[in-house]
Coordinates of C-alpha atoms and ligand atoms in Angstrom, one line a residue:
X1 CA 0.0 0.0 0.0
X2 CA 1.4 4.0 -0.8
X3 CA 0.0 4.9 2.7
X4 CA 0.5 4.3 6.3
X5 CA -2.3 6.4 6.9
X6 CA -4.6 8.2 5.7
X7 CA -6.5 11.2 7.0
X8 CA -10.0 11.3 5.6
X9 CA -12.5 14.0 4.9
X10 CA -11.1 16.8 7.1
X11 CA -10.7 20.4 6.3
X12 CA -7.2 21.3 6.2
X13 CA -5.6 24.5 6.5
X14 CA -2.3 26.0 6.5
X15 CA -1.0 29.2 6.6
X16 CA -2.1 30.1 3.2
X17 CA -5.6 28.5 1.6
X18 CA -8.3 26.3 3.4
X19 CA -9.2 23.1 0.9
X20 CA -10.8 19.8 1.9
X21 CA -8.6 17.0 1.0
X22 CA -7.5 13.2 2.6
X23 CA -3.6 13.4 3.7
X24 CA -1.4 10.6 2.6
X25 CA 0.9 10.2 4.7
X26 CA 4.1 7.6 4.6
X27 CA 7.3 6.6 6.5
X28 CA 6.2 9.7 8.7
X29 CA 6.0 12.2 6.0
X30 CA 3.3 13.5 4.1
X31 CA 3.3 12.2 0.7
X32 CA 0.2 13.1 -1.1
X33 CA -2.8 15.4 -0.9
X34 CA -5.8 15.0 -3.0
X35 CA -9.4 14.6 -3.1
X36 CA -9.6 10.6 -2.4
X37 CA -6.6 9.0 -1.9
X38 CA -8.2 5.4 -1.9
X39 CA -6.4 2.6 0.8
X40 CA -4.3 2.8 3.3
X41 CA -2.8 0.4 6.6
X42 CA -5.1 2.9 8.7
X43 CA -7.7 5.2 8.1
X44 CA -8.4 8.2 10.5
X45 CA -11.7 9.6 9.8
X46 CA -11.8 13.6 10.2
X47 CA -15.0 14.4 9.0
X48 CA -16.0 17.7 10.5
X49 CA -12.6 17.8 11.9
X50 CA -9.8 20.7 11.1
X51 CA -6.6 19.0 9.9
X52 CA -4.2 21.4 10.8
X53 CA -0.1 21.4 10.7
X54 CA 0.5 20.6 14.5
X55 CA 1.3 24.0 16.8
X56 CA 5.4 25.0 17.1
X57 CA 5.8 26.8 20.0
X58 CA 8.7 28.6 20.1
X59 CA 9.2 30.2 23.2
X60 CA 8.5 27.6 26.1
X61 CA 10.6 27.4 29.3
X62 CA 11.3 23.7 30.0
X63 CA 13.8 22.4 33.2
X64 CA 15.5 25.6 33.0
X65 CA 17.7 26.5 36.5
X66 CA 16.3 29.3 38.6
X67 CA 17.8 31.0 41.5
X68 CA 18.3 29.1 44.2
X69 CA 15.8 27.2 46.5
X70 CA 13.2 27.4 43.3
X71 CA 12.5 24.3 41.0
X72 CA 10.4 24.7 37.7
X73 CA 7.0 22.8 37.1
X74 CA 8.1 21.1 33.8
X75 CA 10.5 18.4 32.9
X76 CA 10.8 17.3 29.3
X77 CA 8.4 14.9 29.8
X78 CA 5.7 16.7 31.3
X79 CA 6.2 19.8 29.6
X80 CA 6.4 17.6 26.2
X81 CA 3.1 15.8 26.9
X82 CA 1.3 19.0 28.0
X83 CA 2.0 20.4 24.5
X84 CA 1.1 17.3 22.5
X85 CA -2.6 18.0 24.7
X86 CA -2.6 21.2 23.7
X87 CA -2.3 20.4 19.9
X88 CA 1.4 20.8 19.2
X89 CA 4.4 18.8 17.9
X90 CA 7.1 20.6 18.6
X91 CA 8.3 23.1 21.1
X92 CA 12.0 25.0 21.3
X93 CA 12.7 25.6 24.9
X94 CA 16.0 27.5 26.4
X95 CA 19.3 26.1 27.2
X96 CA 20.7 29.1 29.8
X97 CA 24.0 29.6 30.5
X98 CA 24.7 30.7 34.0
X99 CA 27.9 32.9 35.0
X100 CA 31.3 30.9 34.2
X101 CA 29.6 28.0 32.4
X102 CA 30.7 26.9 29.4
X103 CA 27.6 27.2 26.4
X104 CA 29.1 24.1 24.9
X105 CA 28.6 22.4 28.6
X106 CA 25.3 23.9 28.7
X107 CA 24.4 22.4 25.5
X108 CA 24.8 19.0 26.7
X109 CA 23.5 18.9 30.1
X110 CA 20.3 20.4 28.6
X111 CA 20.5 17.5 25.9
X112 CA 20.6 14.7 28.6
X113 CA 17.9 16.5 30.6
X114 CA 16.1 15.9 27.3
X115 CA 16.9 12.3 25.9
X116 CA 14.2 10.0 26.2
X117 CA 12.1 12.3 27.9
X118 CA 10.1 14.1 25.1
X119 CA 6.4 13.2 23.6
X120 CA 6.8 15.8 20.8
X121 CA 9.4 17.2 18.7
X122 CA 12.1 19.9 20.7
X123 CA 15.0 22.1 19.6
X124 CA 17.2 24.5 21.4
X125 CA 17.6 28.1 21.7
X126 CA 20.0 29.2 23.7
X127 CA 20.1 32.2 26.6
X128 CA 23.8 34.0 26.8
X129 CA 24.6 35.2 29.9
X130 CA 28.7 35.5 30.1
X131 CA 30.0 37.4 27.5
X132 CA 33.8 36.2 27.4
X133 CA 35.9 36.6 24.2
X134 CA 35.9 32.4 24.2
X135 CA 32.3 32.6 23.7
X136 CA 32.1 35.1 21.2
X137 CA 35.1 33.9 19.5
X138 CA 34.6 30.1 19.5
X139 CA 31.5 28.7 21.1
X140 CA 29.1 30.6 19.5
X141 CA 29.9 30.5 16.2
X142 CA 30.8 27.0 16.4
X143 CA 27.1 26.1 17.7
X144 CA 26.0 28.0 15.4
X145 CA 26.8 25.9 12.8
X146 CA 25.6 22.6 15.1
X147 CA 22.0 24.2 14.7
X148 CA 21.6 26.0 17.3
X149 CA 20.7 28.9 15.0
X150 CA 18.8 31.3 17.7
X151 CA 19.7 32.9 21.3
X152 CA 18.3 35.0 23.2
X153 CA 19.4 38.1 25.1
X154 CA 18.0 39.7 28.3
X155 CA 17.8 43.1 29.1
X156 CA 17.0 42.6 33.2
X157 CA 17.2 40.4 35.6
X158 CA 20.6 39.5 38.0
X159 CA 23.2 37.8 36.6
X160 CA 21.0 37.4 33.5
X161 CA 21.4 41.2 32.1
X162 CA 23.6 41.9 29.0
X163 CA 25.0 45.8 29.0
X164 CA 24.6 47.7 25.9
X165 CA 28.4 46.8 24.8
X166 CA 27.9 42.9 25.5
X167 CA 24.5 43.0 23.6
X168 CA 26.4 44.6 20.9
X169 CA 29.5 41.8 21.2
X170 CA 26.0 39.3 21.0
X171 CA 24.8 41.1 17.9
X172 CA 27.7 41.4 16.1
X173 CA 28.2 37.5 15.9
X174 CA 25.2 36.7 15.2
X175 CA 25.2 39.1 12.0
X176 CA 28.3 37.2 11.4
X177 CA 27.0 34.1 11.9
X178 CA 23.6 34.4 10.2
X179 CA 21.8 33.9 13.7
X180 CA 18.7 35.5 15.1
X181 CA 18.6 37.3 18.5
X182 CA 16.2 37.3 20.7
X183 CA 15.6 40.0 23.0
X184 CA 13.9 40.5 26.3
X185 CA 13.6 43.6 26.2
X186 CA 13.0 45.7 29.6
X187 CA 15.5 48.3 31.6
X188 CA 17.0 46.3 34.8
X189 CA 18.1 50.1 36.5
X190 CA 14.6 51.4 36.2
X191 CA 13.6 48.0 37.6
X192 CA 15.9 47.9 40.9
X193 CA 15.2 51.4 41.0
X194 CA 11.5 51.4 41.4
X195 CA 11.6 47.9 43.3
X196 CA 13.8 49.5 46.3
X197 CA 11.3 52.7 46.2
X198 CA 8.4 49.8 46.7
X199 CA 9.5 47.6 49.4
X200 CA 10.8 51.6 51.2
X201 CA 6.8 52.1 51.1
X202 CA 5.8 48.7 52.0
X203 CA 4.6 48.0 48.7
X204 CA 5.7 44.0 48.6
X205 CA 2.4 42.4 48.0
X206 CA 2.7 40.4 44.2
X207 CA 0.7 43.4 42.4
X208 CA 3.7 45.6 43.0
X209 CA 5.2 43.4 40.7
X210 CA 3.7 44.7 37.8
X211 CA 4.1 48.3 39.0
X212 CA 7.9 47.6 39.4
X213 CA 8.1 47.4 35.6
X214 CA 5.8 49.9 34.0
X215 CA 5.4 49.7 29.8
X216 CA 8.1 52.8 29.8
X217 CA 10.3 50.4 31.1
X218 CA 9.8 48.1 28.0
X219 CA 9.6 50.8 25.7
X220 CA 12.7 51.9 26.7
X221 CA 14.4 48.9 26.3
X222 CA 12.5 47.9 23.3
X223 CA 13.9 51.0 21.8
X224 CA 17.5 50.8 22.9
X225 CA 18.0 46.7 21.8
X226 CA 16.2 48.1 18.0
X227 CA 18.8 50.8 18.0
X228 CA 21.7 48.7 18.9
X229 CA 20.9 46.4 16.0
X230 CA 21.0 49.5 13.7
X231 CA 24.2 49.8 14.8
X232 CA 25.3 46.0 14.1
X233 CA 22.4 46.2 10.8
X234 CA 21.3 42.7 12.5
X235 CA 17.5 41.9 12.2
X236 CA 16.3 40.8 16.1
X237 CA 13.0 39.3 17.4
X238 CA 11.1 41.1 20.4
X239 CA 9.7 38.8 22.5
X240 CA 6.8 38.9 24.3
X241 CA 5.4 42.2 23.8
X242 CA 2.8 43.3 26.2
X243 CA 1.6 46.8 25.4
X244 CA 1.4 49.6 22.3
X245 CA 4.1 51.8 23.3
X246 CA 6.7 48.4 23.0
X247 CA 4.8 47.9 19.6
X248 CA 4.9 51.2 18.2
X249 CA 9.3 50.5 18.6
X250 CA 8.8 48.0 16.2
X251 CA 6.8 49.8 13.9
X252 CA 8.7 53.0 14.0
X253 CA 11.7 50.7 13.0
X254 CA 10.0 48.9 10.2
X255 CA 9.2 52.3 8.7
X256 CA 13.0 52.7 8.7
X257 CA 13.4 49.8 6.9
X258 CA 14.8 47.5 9.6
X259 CA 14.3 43.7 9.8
X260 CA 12.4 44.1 13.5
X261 CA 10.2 41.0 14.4
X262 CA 7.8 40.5 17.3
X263 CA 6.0 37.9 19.7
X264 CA 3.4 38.1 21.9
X265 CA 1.3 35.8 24.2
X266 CA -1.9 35.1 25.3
X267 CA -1.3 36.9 28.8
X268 CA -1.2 39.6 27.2
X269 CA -4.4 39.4 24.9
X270 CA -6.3 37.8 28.3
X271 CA -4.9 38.9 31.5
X272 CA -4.1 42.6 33.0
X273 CA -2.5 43.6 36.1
X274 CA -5.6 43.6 38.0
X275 CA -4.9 39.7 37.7
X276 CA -2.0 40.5 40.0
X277 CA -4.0 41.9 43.0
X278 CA -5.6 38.4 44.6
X279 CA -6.0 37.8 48.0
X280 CA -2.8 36.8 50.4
X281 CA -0.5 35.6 47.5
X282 CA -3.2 34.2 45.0
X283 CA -1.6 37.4 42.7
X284 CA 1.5 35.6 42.5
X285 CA -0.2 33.1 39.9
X286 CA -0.1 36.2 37.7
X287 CA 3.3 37.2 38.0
X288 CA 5.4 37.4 34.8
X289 CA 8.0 39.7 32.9
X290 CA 6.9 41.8 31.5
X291 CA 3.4 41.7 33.6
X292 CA -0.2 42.0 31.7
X293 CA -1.4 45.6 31.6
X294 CA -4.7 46.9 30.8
X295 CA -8.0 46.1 28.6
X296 CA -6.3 49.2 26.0
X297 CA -3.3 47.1 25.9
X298 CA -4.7 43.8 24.9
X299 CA -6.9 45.3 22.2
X300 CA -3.2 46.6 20.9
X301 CA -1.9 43.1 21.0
X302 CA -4.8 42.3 19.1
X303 CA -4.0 45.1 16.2
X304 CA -0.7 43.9 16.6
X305 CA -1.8 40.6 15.4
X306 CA -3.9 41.9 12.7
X307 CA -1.8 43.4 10.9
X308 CA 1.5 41.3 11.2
X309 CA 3.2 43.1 13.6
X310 CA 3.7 40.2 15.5
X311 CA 4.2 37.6 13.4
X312 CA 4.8 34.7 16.6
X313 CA 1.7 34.1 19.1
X314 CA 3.9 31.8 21.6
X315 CA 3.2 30.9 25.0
X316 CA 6.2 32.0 27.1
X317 CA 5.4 29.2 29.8
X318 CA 7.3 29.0 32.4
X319 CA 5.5 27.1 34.9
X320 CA 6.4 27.4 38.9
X321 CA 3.7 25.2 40.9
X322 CA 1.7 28.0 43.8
X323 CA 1.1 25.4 46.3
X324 CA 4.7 24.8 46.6
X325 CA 7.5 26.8 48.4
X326 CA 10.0 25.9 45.7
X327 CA 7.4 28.0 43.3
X328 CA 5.2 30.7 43.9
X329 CA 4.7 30.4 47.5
X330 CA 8.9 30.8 48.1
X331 CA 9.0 31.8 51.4
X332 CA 11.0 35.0 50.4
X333 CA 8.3 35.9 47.7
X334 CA 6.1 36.5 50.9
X335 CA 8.5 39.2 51.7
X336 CA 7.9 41.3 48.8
X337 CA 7.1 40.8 44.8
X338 CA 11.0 40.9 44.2
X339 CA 11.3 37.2 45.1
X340 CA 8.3 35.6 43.6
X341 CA 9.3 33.4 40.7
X342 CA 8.6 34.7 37.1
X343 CA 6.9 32.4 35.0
X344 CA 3.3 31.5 34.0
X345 CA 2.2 28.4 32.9
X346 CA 0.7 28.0 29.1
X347 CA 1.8 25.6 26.5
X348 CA -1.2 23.5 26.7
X349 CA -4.1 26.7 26.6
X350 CA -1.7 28.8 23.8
X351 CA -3.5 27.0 20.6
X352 CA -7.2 26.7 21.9
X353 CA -7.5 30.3 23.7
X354 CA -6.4 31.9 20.1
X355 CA -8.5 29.3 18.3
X356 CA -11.4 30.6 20.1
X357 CA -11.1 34.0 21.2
X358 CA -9.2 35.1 18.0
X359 CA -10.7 32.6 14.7
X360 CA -14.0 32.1 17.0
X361 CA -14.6 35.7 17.6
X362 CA -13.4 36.9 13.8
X363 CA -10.5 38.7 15.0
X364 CA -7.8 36.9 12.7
X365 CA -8.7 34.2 10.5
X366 CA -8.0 30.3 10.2
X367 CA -4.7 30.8 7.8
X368 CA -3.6 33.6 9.7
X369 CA -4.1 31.2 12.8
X370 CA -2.2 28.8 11.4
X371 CA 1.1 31.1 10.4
X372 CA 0.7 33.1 14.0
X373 CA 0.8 29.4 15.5
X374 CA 3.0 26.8 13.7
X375 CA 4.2 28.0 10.0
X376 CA 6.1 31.1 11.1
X377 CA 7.8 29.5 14.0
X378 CA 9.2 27.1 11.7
X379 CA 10.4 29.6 9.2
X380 CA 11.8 31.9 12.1
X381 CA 13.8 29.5 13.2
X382 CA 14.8 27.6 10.5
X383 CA 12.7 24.6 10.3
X384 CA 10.7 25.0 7.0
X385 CA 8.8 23.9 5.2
X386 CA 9.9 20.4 7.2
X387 CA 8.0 21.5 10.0
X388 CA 4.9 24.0 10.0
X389 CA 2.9 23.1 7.5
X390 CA 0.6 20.5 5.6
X391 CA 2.3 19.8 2.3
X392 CA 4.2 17.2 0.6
X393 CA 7.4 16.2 1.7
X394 CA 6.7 17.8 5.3
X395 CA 6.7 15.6 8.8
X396 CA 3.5 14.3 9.1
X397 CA 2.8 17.0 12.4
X398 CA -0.7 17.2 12.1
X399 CA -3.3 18.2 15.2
X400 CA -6.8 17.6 14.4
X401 CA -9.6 19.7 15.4
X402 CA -13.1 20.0 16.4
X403 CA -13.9 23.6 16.0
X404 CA -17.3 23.0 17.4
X405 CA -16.4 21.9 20.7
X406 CA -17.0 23.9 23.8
X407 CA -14.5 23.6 26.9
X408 CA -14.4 25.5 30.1
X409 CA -10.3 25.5 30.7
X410 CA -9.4 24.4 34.2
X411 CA -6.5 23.2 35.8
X412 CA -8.9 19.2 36.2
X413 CA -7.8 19.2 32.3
X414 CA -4.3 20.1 32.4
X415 CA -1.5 17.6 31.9
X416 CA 1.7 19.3 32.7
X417 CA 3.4 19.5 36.4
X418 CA 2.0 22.6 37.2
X419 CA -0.8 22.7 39.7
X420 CA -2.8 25.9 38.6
X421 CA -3.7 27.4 34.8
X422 CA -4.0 31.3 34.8
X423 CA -6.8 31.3 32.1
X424 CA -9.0 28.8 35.0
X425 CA -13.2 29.2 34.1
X426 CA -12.1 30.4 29.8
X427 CA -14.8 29.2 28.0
X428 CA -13.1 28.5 24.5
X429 CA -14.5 27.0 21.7
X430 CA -12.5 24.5 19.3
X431 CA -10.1 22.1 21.0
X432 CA -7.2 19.7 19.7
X433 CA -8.4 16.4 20.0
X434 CA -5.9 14.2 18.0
X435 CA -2.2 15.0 17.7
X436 CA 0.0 13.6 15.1
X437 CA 3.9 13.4 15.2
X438 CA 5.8 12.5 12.0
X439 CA 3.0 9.8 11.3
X440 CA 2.2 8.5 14.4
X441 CA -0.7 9.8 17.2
X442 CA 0.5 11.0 20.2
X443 CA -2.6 11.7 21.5
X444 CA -5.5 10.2 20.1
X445 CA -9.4 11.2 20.8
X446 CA -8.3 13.2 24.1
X447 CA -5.6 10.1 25.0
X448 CA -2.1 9.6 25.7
X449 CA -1.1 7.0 23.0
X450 CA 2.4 8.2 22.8
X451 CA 5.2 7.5 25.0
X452 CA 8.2 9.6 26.3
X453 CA 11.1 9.2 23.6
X454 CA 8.8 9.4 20.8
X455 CA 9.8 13.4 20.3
X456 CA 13.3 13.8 18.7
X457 CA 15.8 16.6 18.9
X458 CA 15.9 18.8 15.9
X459 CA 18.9 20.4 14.5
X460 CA 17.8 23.8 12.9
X461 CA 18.8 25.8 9.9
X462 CA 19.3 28.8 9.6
X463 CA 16.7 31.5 10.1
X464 CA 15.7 33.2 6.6
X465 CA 15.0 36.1 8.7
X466 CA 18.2 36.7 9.9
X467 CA 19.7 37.8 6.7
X468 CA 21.2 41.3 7.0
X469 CA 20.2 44.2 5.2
X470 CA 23.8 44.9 3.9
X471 CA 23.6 48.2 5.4
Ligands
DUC501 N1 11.2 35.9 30.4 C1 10.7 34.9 29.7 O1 10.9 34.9 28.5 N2 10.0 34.0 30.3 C2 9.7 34.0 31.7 C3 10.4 35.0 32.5 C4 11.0 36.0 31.7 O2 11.4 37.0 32.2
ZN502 ZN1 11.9 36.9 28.6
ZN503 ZN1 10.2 33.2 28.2

């Protein structure tokens, strides 16, 4: 027989045209499209059912270090199977370097954290925190070339922030090294700054949180990384932008001509900074860099996503457990905002919440859902037309949907290791029942039917949107 499998009678999309079509898929690649594709070892009927390329996201925390005494929610494996739930077949997580560790070292400790581990599909960015000439020199460029194609850079936090002449060092090899940066983009001064000024008044409680890092303080920093990679003529990726202000950086600098990119998440389409202000430290559920803002501010997002601003919807989870005191209930975090882990869990509600509230309510269509969700993180980071899409010659990463069905999210449905969703009581509607990795389910009709070790690691290319401008 040609086939494994084939899907039946579904409606598939991608990022580009809708058309109703059986999927052929063989040796766990799709190998034919067309109206009736006749036999095959297995049949999956789809009838009524949205055949869609399976979600990439590409910004997920998983098993990353934190400061000391606090332990993330996710390993590979639950993280991995979380994602498959949530309709996706592969995620790119961060591999951080911490003061006086070697990236290579990094690299491989993150890589045996992984093996065997993962349901779905992962590749690596990775996070540069020590600027030394051997990095910059050697390491980098040399991962580079192993496929490790995309770091990121942060612009707060201890130990974490990069000055302006390290980010510059960052940028300049990546523009030599065809790489894409990405950039967390808020002011660590104005940060301690207003922080000390907070706990002086008494001001600890989580909600200060958000007040401790105003959207000045990402504009500002938005502004200053888009004008350092002027300087280099290096296109970077914004991530996670919450507000207009952040927004209007990027626009500003695509008006100039430069190659500025953006990402934002459902926090900041859902949530605002009210979230933050719960009872005792039920805010600290909420707490995340940078924090939701206001109703004005998600309907920006929104525009945002429109009109291709942000060409990434990824979830930025980065799950700490509340009922824990290695997560949200640290016992420092009770002793002001400053302490509480940053992180909000996500991977599994990213796909469904913009399903509903964005293709459901008319705000961006089914294509555009599509590119905002899988195809564009695979061409961003170099994984095209491999992964992201329904055509021949791709993996066979397919989630099928029923857009009709209506699910009130709650943490009872959740299958990752965190103990609380943000987005608890969300009535969506549409929800990934069936996930598909290179050919074979991982989850099937709402069940685990994969195993851990059935994800691979992923080697990328390079990112076609790192090419320079030749300024
Ligand atoms: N930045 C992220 O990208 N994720 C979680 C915390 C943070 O500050
Ligand atoms: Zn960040
Ligand atoms: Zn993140």
């Amino acid at each position: 027989m040609a086939f494994d499998t084939i899907i039946r009678g579904g409606t598939v999309a991608t990022a580009t045209s809708t058309f109703s079509c059986d999927v052929g898929i063989a040796a766990g690649k799709i190998t034919a499209l067309g109206p009736d594709l006749g036999q095959a070892a297995e049949i999956v009927d789809a009838s009524d059912m949205l055949v869609l390329p399976g979600g990439i996201d590409s910004h997920v925390h998983i098993a990353q270090p934190s400061a000391p005494g606090i332990v993330m929610a996710d390993d590979f494996a639950s993280g991995t199977m979380a994602a498959a739930f949530g309709g996706n077949t592969m995620v790119l997580p961060f591999a951080l370097q911490q003061k006086g560790e070697s990236l290579r070292q990094v690299v491989k400790d993150y890589h045996a954290k992984a093996k065997d581990q993962c349901y779905i599909d992962v590749s690596f960015h990775l996070i540069i925190a020590d600027v030394t000439d051997g990095l910059l020199g050697q390491e980098l460029p040399a991962l580079v070339k192993d496929g490790y194609t995309s770091f990121k850079v942060f612009m707060t936090y201890e130990g974490l922030a990069l000055s302006d002449i390290e980010m510059l060092k960052v940028m300049s090899v990546a523009r030599e090294t065809g790489a894409l940066v990405m950039v967390h983009a808020e002011n660590y001064d104005a940060i301690r700054f207003l922080t000390d000024r907070l706990e002086q008044a008494g001001k600890t409680a989580p909600k200060y949180h958000a007040t401790s890092r105003p959207i000045p303080v990402e504009r500002e920093a938005t502004h200053r990384a888009i004008s350092l990679a002027e300087l280099i003529d290096v296109p970077i990726m914004i991530v996670h932008v919450s507000n207009g202000e952040a927004m209007e950086e990027i626009v500003r600098a695509r008006a100039r001509g430069l190659k500025i990119y953006g990402e934002t998440c459902p926090q900041y389409l859902l949530l605002t900074e009210q979230d933050l202000d719960g009872l005792n430290m039920e805010g600290a559920k909420y707490v995340c860099s940078p924090p939701p803002r206001d109703k004005a501010s998600q309907a920006t997002c929104w525009d945002g996503l429109q009109q291709g601003i942000f060409s990434l919807f990824s979830s930025d989870h980065c799950p700490f457990r509340y009922d824990d005191p290695q997560g949200k209930l640290l016992p420092k975090g009770k002793t002001s905002f400053r302490w509480v882990p940053n992180g909000i869990p996500g991977v599994e509600t990213r796909l469904p919440i913009l399903f509903s509230e964005g293709v459901g309510k008319g705000r961006i269509t089914l294509n555009e859902f599509v590119a905002l969700t899988a195809t564009n993180h695979a061409e961003t980071y170099g994984l095209y037309p491999v992964k992201g899409t329904i055509a021949v010659g791709s993996d066979a990463d397919i989630a099928i949907w029923d857009p009709k069905r209506q699910v009130t999210i709650s943490q009872s449905l959740m299958h990752g290791g965190c103990d609380y969703t943000p987005y608890e009581g969300l009535e969506v509607t549409g929800w990934p029942v069936s996930t598909m990795l290179r050919g074979k389910f991982v989850v099937r009709d709402g069940k685990l039917v994969g195993k851990a070790g059935d994800g691979a690691y992923v080697a990328r290319g390079k990112s076609p949107l790192a090419v320079p401008r030749g300024a």
